[in-house]
Tab-separated table of C-alpha atoms (C1' of nucleotides) in Angstrom:
chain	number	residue	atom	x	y	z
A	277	UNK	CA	-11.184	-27.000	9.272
A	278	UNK	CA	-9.253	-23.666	10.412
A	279	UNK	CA	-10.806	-20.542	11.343
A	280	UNK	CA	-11.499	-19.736	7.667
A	281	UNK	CA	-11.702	-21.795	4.468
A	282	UNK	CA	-8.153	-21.987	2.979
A	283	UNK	CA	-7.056	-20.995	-0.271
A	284	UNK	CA	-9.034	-17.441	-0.215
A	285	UNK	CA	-6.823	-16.970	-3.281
A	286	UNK	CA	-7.223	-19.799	-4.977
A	287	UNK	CA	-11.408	-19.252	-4.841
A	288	UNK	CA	-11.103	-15.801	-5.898
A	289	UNK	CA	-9.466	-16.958	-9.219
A	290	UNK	CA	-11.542	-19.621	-9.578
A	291	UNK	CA	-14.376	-17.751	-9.453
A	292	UNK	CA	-13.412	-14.698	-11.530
A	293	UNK	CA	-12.456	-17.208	-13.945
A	294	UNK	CA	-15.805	-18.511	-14.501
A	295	UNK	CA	-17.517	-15.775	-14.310
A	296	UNK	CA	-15.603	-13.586	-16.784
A	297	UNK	CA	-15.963	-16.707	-18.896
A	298	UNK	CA	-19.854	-16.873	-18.623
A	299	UNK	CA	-20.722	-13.163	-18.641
A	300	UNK	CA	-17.920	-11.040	-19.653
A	301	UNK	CA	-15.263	-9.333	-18.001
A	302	UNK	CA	-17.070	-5.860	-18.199
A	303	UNK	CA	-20.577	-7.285	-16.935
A	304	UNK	CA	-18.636	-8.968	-14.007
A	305	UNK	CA	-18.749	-7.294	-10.530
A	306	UNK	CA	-16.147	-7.660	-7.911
A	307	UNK	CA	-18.803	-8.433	-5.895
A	308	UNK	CA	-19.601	-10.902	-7.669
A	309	UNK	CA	-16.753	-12.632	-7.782
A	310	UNK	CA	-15.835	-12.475	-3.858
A	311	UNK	CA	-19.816	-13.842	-3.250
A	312	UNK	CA	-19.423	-16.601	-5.073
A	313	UNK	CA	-15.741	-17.420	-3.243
A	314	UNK	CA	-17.600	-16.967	-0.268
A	315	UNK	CA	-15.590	-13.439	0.666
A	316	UNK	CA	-16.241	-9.949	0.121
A	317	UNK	CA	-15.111	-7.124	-2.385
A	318	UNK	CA	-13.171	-5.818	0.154
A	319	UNK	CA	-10.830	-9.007	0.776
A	320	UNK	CA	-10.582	-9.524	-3.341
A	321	UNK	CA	-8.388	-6.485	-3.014
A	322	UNK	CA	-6.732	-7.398	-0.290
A	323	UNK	CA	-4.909	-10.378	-2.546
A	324	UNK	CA	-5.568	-8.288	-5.904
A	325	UNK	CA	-4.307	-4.818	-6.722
A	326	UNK	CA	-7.241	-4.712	-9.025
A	327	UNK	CA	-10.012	-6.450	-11.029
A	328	UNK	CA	-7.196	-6.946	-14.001
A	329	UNK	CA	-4.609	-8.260	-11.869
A	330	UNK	CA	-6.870	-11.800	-10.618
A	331	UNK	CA	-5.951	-12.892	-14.075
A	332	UNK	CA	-2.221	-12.035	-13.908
A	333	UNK	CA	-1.315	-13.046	-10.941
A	334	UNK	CA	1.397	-16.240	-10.928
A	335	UNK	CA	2.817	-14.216	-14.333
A	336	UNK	CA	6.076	-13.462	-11.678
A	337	UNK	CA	6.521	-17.167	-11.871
A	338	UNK	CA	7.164	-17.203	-15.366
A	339	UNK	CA	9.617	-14.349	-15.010
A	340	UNK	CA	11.579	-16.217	-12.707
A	341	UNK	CA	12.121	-19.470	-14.386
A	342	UNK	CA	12.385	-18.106	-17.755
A	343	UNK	CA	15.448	-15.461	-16.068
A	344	UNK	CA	16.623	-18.755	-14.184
A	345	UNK	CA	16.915	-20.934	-16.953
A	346	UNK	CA	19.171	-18.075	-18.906
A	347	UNK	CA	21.107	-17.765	-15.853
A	348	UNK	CA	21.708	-21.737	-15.732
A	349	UNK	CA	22.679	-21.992	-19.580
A	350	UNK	CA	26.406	-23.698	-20.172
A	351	UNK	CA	28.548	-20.977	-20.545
A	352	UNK	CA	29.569	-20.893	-24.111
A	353	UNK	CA	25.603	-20.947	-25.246
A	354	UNK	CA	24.711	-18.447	-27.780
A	355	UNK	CA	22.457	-15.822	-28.021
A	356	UNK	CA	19.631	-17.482	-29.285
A	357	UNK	CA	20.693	-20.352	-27.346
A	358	UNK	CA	19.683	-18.579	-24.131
A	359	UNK	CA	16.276	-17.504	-25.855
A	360	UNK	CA	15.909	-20.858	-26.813
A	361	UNK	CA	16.325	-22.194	-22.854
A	362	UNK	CA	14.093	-19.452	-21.688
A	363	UNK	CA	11.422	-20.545	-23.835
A	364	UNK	CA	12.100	-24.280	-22.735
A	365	UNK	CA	11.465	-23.061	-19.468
A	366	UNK	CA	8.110	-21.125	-20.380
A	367	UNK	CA	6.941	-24.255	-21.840
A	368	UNK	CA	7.036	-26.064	-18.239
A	369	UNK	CA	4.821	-23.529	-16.796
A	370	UNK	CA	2.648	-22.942	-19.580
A	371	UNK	CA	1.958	-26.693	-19.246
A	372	UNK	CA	0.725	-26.659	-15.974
A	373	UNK	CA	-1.432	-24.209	-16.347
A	374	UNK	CA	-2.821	-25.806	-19.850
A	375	UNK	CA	-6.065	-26.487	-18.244
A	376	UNK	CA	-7.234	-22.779	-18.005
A	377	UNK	CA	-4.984	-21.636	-20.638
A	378	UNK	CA	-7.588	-21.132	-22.980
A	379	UNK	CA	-9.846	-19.827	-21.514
A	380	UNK	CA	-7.979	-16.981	-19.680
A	381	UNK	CA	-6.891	-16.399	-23.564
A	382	UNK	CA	-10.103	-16.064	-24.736
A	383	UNK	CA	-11.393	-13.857	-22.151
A	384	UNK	CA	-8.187	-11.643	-22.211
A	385	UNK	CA	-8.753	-11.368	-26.256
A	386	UNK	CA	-12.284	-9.975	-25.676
A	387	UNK	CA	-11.845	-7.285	-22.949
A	388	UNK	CA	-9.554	-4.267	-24.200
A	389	UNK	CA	-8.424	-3.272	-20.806
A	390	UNK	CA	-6.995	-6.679	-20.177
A	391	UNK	CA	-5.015	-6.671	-23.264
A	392	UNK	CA	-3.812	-3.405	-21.616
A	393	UNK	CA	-2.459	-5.273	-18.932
A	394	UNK	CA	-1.171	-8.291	-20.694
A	395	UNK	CA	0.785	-6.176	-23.216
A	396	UNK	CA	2.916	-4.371	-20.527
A	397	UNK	CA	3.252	-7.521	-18.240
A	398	UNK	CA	5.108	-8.977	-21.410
A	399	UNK	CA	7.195	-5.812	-21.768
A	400	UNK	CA	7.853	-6.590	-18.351
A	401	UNK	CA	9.046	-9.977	-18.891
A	402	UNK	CA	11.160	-8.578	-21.894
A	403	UNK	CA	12.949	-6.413	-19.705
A	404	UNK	CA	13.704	-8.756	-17.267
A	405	UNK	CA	14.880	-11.058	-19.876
A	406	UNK	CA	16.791	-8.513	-21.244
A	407	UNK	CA	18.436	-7.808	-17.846
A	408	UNK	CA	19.410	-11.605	-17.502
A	409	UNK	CA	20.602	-11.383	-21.138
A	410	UNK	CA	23.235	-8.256	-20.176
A	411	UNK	CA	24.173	-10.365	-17.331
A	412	UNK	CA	25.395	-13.107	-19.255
A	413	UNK	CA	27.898	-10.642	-20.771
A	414	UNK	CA	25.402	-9.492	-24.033
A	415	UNK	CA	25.786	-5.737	-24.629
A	416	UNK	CA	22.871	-3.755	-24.318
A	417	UNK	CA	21.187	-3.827	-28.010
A	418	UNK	CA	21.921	-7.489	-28.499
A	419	UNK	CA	20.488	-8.382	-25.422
A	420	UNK	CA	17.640	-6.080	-25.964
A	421	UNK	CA	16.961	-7.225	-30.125
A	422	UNK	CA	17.804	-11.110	-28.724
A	423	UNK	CA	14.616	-10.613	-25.458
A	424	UNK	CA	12.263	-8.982	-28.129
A	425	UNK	CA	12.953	-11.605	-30.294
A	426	UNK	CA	12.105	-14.288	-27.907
A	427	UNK	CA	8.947	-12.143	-26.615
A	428	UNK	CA	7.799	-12.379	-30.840
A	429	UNK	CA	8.390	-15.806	-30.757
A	430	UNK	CA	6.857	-16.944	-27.324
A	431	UNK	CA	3.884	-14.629	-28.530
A	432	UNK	CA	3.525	-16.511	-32.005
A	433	UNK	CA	4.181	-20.167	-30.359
A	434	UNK	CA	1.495	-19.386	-27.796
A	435	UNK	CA	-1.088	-18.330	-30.232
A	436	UNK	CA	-0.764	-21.617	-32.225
A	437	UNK	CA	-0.517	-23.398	-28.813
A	438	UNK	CA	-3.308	-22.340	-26.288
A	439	UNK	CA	-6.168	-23.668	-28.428
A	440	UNK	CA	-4.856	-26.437	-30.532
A	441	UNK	CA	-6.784	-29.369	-30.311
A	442	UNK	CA	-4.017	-31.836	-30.930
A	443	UNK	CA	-2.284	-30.396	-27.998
A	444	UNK	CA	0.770	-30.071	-29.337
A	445	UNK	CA	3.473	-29.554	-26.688
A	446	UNK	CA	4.550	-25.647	-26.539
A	447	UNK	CA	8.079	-26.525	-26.389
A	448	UNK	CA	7.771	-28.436	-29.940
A	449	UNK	CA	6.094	-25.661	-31.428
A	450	UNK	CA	8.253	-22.800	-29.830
A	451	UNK	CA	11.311	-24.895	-30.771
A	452	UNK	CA	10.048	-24.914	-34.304
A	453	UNK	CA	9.002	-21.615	-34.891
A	454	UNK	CA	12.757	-20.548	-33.287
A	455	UNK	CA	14.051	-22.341	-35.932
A	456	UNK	CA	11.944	-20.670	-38.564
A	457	UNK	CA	12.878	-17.529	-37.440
A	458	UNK	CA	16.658	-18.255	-37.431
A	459	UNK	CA	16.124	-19.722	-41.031
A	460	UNK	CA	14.481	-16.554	-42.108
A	461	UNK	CA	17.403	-14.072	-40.346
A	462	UNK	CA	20.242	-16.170	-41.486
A	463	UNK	CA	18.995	-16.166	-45.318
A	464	UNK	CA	17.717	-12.427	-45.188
B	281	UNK	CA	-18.064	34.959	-30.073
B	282	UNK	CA	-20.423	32.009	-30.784
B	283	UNK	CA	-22.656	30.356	-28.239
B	284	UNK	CA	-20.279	28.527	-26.257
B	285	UNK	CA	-16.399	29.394	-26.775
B	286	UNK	CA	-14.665	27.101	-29.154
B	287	UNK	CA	-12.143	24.693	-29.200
B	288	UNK	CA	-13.673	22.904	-25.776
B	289	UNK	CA	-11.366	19.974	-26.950
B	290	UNK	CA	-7.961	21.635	-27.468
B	291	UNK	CA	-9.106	23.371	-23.817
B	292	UNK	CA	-9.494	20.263	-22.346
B	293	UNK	CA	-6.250	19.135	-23.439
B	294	UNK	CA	-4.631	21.657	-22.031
B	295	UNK	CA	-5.961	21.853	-19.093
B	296	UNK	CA	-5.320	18.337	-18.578
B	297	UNK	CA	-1.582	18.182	-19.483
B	298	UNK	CA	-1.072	21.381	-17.259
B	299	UNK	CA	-2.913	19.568	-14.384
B	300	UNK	CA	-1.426	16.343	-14.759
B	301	UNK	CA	2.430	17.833	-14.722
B	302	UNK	CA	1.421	19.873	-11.507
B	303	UNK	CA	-0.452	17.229	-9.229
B	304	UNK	CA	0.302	14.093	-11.357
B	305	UNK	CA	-2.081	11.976	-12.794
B	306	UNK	CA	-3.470	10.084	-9.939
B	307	UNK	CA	-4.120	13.037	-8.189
B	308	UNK	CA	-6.074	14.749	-10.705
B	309	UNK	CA	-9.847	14.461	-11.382
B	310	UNK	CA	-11.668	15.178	-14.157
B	311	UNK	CA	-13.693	17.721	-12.607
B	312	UNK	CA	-10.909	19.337	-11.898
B	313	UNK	CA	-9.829	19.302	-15.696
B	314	UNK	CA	-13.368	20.248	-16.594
B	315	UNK	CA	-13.430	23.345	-14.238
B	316	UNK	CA	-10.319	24.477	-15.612
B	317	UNK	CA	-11.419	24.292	-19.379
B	318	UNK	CA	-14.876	26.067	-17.989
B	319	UNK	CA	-16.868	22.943	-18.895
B	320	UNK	CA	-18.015	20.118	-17.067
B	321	UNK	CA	-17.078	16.536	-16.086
B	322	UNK	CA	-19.938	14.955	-18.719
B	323	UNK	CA	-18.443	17.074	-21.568
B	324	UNK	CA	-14.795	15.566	-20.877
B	325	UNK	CA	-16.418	12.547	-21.308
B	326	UNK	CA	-18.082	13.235	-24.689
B	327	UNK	CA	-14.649	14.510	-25.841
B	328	UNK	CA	-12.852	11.549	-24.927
B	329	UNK	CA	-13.632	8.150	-23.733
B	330	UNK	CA	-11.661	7.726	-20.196
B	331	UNK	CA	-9.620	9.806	-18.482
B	332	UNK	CA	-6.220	8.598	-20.202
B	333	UNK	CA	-7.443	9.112	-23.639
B	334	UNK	CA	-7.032	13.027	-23.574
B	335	UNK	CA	-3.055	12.369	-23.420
B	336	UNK	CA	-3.618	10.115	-26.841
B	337	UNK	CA	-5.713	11.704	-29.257
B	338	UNK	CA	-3.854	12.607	-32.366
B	339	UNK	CA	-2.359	9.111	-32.383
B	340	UNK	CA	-4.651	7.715	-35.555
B	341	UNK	CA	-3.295	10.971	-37.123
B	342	UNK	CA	0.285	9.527	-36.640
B	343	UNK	CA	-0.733	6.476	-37.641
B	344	UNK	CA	-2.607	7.860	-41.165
B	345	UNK	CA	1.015	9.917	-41.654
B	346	UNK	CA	3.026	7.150	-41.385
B	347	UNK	CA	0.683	4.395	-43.131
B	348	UNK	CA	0.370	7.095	-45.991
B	349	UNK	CA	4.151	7.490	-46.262
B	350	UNK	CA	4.254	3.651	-46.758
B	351	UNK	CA	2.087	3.937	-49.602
B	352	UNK	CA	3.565	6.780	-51.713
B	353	UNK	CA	7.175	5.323	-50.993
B	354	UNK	CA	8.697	4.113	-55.017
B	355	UNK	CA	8.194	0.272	-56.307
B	356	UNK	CA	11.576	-0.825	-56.031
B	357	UNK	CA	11.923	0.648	-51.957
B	358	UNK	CA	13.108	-2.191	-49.869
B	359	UNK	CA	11.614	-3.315	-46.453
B	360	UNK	CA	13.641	-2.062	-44.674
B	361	UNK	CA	13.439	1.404	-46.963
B	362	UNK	CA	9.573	1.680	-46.487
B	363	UNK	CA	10.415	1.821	-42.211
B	364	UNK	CA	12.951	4.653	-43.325
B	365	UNK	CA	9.879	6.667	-45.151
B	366	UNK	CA	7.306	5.598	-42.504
B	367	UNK	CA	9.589	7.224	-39.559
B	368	UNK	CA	10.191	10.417	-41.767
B	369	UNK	CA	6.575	10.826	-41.602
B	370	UNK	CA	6.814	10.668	-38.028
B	371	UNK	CA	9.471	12.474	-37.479
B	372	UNK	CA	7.461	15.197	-39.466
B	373	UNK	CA	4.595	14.995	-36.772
B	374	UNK	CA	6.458	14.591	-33.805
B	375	UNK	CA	8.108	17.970	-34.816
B	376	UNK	CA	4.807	19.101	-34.709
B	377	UNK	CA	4.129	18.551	-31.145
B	378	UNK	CA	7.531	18.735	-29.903
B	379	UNK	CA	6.433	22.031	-27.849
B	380	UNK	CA	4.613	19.502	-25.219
B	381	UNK	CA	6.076	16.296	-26.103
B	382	UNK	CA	8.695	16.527	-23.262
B	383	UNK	CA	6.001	16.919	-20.637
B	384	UNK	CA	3.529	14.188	-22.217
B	385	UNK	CA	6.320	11.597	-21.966
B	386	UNK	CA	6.976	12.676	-18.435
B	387	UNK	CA	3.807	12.235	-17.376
B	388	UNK	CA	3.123	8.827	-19.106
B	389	UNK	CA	5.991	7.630	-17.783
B	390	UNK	CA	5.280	8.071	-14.348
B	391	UNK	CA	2.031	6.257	-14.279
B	392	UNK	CA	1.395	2.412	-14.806
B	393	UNK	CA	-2.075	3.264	-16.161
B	394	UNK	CA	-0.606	5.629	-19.082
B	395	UNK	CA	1.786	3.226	-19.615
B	396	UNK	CA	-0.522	0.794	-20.212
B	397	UNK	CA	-2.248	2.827	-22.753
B	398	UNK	CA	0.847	3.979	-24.782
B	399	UNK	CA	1.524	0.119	-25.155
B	400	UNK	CA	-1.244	-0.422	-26.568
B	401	UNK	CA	-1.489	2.372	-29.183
B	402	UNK	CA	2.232	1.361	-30.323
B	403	UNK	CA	0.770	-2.359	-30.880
B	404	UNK	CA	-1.995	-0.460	-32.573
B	405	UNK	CA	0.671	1.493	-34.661
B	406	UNK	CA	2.572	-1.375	-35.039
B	407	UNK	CA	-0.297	-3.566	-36.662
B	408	UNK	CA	-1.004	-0.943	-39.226
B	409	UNK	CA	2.140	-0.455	-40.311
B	410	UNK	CA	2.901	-4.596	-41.033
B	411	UNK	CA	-0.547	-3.964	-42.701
B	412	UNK	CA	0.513	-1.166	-44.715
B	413	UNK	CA	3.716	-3.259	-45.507
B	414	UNK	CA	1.677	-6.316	-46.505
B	415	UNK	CA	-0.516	-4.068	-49.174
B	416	UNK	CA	3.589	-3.177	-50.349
B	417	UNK	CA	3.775	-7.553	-51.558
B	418	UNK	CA	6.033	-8.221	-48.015
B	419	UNK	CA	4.817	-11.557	-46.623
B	420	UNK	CA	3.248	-11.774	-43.415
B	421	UNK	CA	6.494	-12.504	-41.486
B	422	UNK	CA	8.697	-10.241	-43.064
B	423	UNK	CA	6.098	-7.463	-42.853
B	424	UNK	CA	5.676	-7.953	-39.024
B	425	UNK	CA	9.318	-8.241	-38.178
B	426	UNK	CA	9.680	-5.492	-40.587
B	427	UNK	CA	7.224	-3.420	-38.381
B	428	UNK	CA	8.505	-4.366	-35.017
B	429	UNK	CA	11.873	-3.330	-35.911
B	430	UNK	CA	10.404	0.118	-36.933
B	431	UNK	CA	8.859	0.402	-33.660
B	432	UNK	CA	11.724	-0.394	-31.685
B	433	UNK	CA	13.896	2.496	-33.731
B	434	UNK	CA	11.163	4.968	-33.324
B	435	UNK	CA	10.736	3.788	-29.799
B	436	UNK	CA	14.449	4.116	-29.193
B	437	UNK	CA	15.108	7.407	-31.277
B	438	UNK	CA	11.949	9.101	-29.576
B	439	UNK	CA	13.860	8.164	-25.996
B	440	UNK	CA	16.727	10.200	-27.259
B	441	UNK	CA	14.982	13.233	-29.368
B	442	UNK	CA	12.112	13.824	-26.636
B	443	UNK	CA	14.525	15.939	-24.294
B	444	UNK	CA	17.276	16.531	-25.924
B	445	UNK	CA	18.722	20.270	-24.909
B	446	UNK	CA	20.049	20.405	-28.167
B	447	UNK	CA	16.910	19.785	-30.244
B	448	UNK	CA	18.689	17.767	-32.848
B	449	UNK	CA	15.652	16.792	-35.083
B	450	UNK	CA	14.191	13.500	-34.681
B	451	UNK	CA	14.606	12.886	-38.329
B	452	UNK	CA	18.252	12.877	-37.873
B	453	UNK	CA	17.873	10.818	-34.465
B	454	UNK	CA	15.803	7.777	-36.508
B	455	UNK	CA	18.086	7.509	-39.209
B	456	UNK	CA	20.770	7.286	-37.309
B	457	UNK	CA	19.319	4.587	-35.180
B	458	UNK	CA	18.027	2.883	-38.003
B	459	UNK	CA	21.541	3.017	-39.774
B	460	UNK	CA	23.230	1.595	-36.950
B	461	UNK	CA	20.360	-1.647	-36.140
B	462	UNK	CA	21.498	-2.194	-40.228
B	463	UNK	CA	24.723	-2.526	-39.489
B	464	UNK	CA	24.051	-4.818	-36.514
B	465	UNK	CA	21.653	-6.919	-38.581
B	466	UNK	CA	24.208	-7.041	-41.373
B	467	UNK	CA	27.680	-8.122	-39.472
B	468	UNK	CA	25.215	-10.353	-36.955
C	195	DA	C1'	-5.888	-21.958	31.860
C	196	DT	C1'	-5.812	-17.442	30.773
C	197	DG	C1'	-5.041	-13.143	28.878
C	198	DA	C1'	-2.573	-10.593	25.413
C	199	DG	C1'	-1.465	-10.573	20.720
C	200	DT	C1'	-2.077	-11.714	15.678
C	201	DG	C1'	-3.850	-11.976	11.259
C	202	DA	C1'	-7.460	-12.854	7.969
C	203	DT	C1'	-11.753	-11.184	7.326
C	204	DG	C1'	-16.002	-8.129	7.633
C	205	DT	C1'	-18.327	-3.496	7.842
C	206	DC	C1'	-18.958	0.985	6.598
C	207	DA	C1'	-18.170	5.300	4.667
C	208	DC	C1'	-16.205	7.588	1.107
C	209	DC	C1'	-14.090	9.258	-3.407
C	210	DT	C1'	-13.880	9.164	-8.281
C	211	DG	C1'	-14.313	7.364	-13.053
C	212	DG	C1'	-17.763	6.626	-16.150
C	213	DT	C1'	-22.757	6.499	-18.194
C	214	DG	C1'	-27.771	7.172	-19.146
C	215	DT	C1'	-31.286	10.546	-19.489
C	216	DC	C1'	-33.438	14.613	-19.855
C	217	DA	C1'	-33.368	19.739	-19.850
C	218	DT	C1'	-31.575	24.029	-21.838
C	219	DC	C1'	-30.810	27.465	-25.101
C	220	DA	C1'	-28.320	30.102	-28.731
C	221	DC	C1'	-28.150	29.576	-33.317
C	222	DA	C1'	-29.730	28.331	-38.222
C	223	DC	C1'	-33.027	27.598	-41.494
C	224	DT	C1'	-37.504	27.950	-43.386
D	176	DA	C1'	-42.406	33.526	-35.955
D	177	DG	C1'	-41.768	28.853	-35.550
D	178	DT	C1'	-39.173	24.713	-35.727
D	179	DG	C1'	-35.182	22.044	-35.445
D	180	DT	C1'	-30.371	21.049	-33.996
D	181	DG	C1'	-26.353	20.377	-31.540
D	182	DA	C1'	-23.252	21.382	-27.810
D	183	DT	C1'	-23.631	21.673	-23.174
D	184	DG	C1'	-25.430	21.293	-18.244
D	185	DA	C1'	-27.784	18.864	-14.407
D	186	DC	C1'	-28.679	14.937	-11.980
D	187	DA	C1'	-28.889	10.345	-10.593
D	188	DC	C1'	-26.683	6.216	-10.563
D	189	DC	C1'	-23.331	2.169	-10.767
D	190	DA	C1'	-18.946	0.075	-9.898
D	191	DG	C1'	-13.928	0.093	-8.902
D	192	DG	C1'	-11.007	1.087	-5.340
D	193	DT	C1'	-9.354	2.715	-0.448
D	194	DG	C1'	-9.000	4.002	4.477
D	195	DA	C1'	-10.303	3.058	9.149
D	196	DC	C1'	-11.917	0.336	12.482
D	197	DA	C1'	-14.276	-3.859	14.374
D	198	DT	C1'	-14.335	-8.890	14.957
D	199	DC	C1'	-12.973	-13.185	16.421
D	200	DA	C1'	-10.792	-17.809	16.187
D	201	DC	C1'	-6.416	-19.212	16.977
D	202	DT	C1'	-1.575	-19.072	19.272
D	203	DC	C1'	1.616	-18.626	22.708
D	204	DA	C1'	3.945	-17.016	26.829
D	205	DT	C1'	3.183	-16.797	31.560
DNA sequence: ATGAGTGATGTCACCTGGTGTCATCACACT
DNA sequence: AGTGTGATGACACCAGGTGACATCACTCAT
C-alpha cells in the first residue's frame, strides 16, 4: 500500500452516501463524512466545492456522452432523432450507476437545497445539449424547444425508472415515453 | 413615529439590493445589510429565511396573480389561451417592479447561489400553474407541457423586456413571443 | 545513496451564515 | 396602575467553507 489509502474520492462518496441516507442530509456533518473515510473536513473540500457537490460529482460524464452521442448521429437524423440518441446514451450511464441510483434520488428528493443543485445541473445539461443541437445545424429555438424537450422526457423516464422494482431498462422506458410524446405533438 | 420605525422589511430589501449591486453578493454580509437598514443580523433572519431569500419575496404574490388569472380566464379558453391570460397577469406585476427589476436580474445572474434559487422558484411557479391548468379539465400531460411552454415564453420575453432602453411593455414582449412559439408549433 | 522536490494530507485559525434562548421595552388593553 | 404582547436586541453557539503553513512518504536527478 502507497503512502495513503487510494481512492480518497471514492471514500468520501461512499461515505456521504450512507450517511445522508441514515441521518439526513441536514443532520450530516462534513466532519462526519471525512471521519468515517478516514480524512478530514479539510481534504473533503479539497475534491468537493461543497457539501452539495459530493452527490453531483461524475454529472460532467453524462454531459459528455449525451453531447457525444448527438455529435456521432448519421447525418440526415432528425431532431428528435438526436434527442432520442442522447437519451440512448444517458441510459448507459444511468445503468452503471443503477446501484446507488435510488438512493441518491431519495435523498436528493428530501433535502431542498439539493434539489437546488440538481435543478440547475440539468439546466446545465440542457444548455449543453442545446449547444450540440445548434452545432448540428438546428437554429437556435429548435435546438433550444428540441434540448428542453429531451430534459422533460429524461426527467419523466427517470422518475418511473430509478425505483422500479422490475428494473425496467431506462432506455425502454425513455424510448417509450419519446414516443408518447411525439404521439401527443403530432396529433395536437 | 411608533416604537421602532416601520417597514424593517421593505428596509431590508433595500438595503440588500443596494449592497449586493455595489460589492456583489458574495461579498456582502448580512450584518452589513442589517446595519444599513438600522437593525440587526437576527432580525434579517426573522424577515427572511437565508440570505438569498430577501431577493425572492414577492414571488408567491406572482404566483397567486398568475394562478388567479388562470381561474377567471372564460370556459371555452384554450390551453394554450389560459398561458396567454396567466402571462398578462405577470406582465401586470412585473410592471410593478420594473423600477429594480434590471438590477435584481443582474445580480442573480452573477451568482451560482441566486441562480440556484431562481430555478427553483420558476419550478415552483411552474408546478402551480400545470396545477391551476389541471383544475381548468387539461390532463396531466397537456397541463405540464402546457406550463413549461409558459415558462419558457415568460422566461424568454423577461430576457428581452428586463433592460430594454426602450421600455416596450412586457405585455407586448410575451405575446409576441408566445405568437411566434405558435407559429413554430403549428408549421413544425 | 542522497538531497531536493512534489503532492496529498493534516493542523489551525478564521469568517460568516444561520439558530436557539432570553432580555428589553414601548405600546395596548383592562 | 398593572399586565400582556410583539418586535427587536444581545449573546452564545454550531457548521460550512477558506487561507496559510506544516508534514512526510515517495520520486528522481545527480
Amino acid at each position: 500500500m502507497g503512502r495513503w489509502r487510494p481512492d480518497a474520492r471514492a471514500r468520501l462518496q461512499e461515505a456521504a452516501l450512507t450517511l445522508y441516507g441514515e441521518r439526513g442530509y441536514e443532520k450530516t456533518t462534513v466532519a462526519e463524512i471525512a471521519e468515517r473515510a478516514g480524512l478530514t473536513k479539510r481534504t473533503f473540500f479539497r475534491y468537493f466545492a461543497d457539501k452539495r457537490e459530493v452527490l453531483f460529482w461524475g454529472s460532467e460524464l453524462l454531459e459528455q456522452r449525451m453531447v457525444a452521442a448527438i455529435e456521432a448521429a448519421p447525418a440526415s437524423t432528425s431532431a428528435l432523432g438526436l434527442i432520442g440518441a442522447a437519451l440512448d446514451a444517458a441510459a448507459v450511464r444511468f445503468e452503471e450507476v443503477r446501484e446507488f441510483a435510488g438512493l441518491r434520488h431519495r435523498i436528493i428528493a428530501a433535502s431542498p437545497e439539493l434539489r437546488e443543485r440538481e435543478l440547475i445541473k440539468a439546466m446545465s445539461l440542457t444548455g449543453a445539449v442545446t449547444r450540440a443541437l445548434r452545432a448540428r445545424g438546428l437554429d437556435d429555438t429548435a435546438a433550444a424547444l428540441a434540448a428542453h424537450t429531451g430534459a422533460t422526457v429524461m426527467h419523466v423516464a427517470f422518475e418511473q425508472w430509478v425505483d422500479d422494482p422490475s428494473r425496467t431498462p431506462f432506455q425502454q422506458i425513455a424510448r417509450d415515453s419519446l414516443a408518447q410524446l411525439r404521439e401527443i405533438a403530432s396529433t395536437g
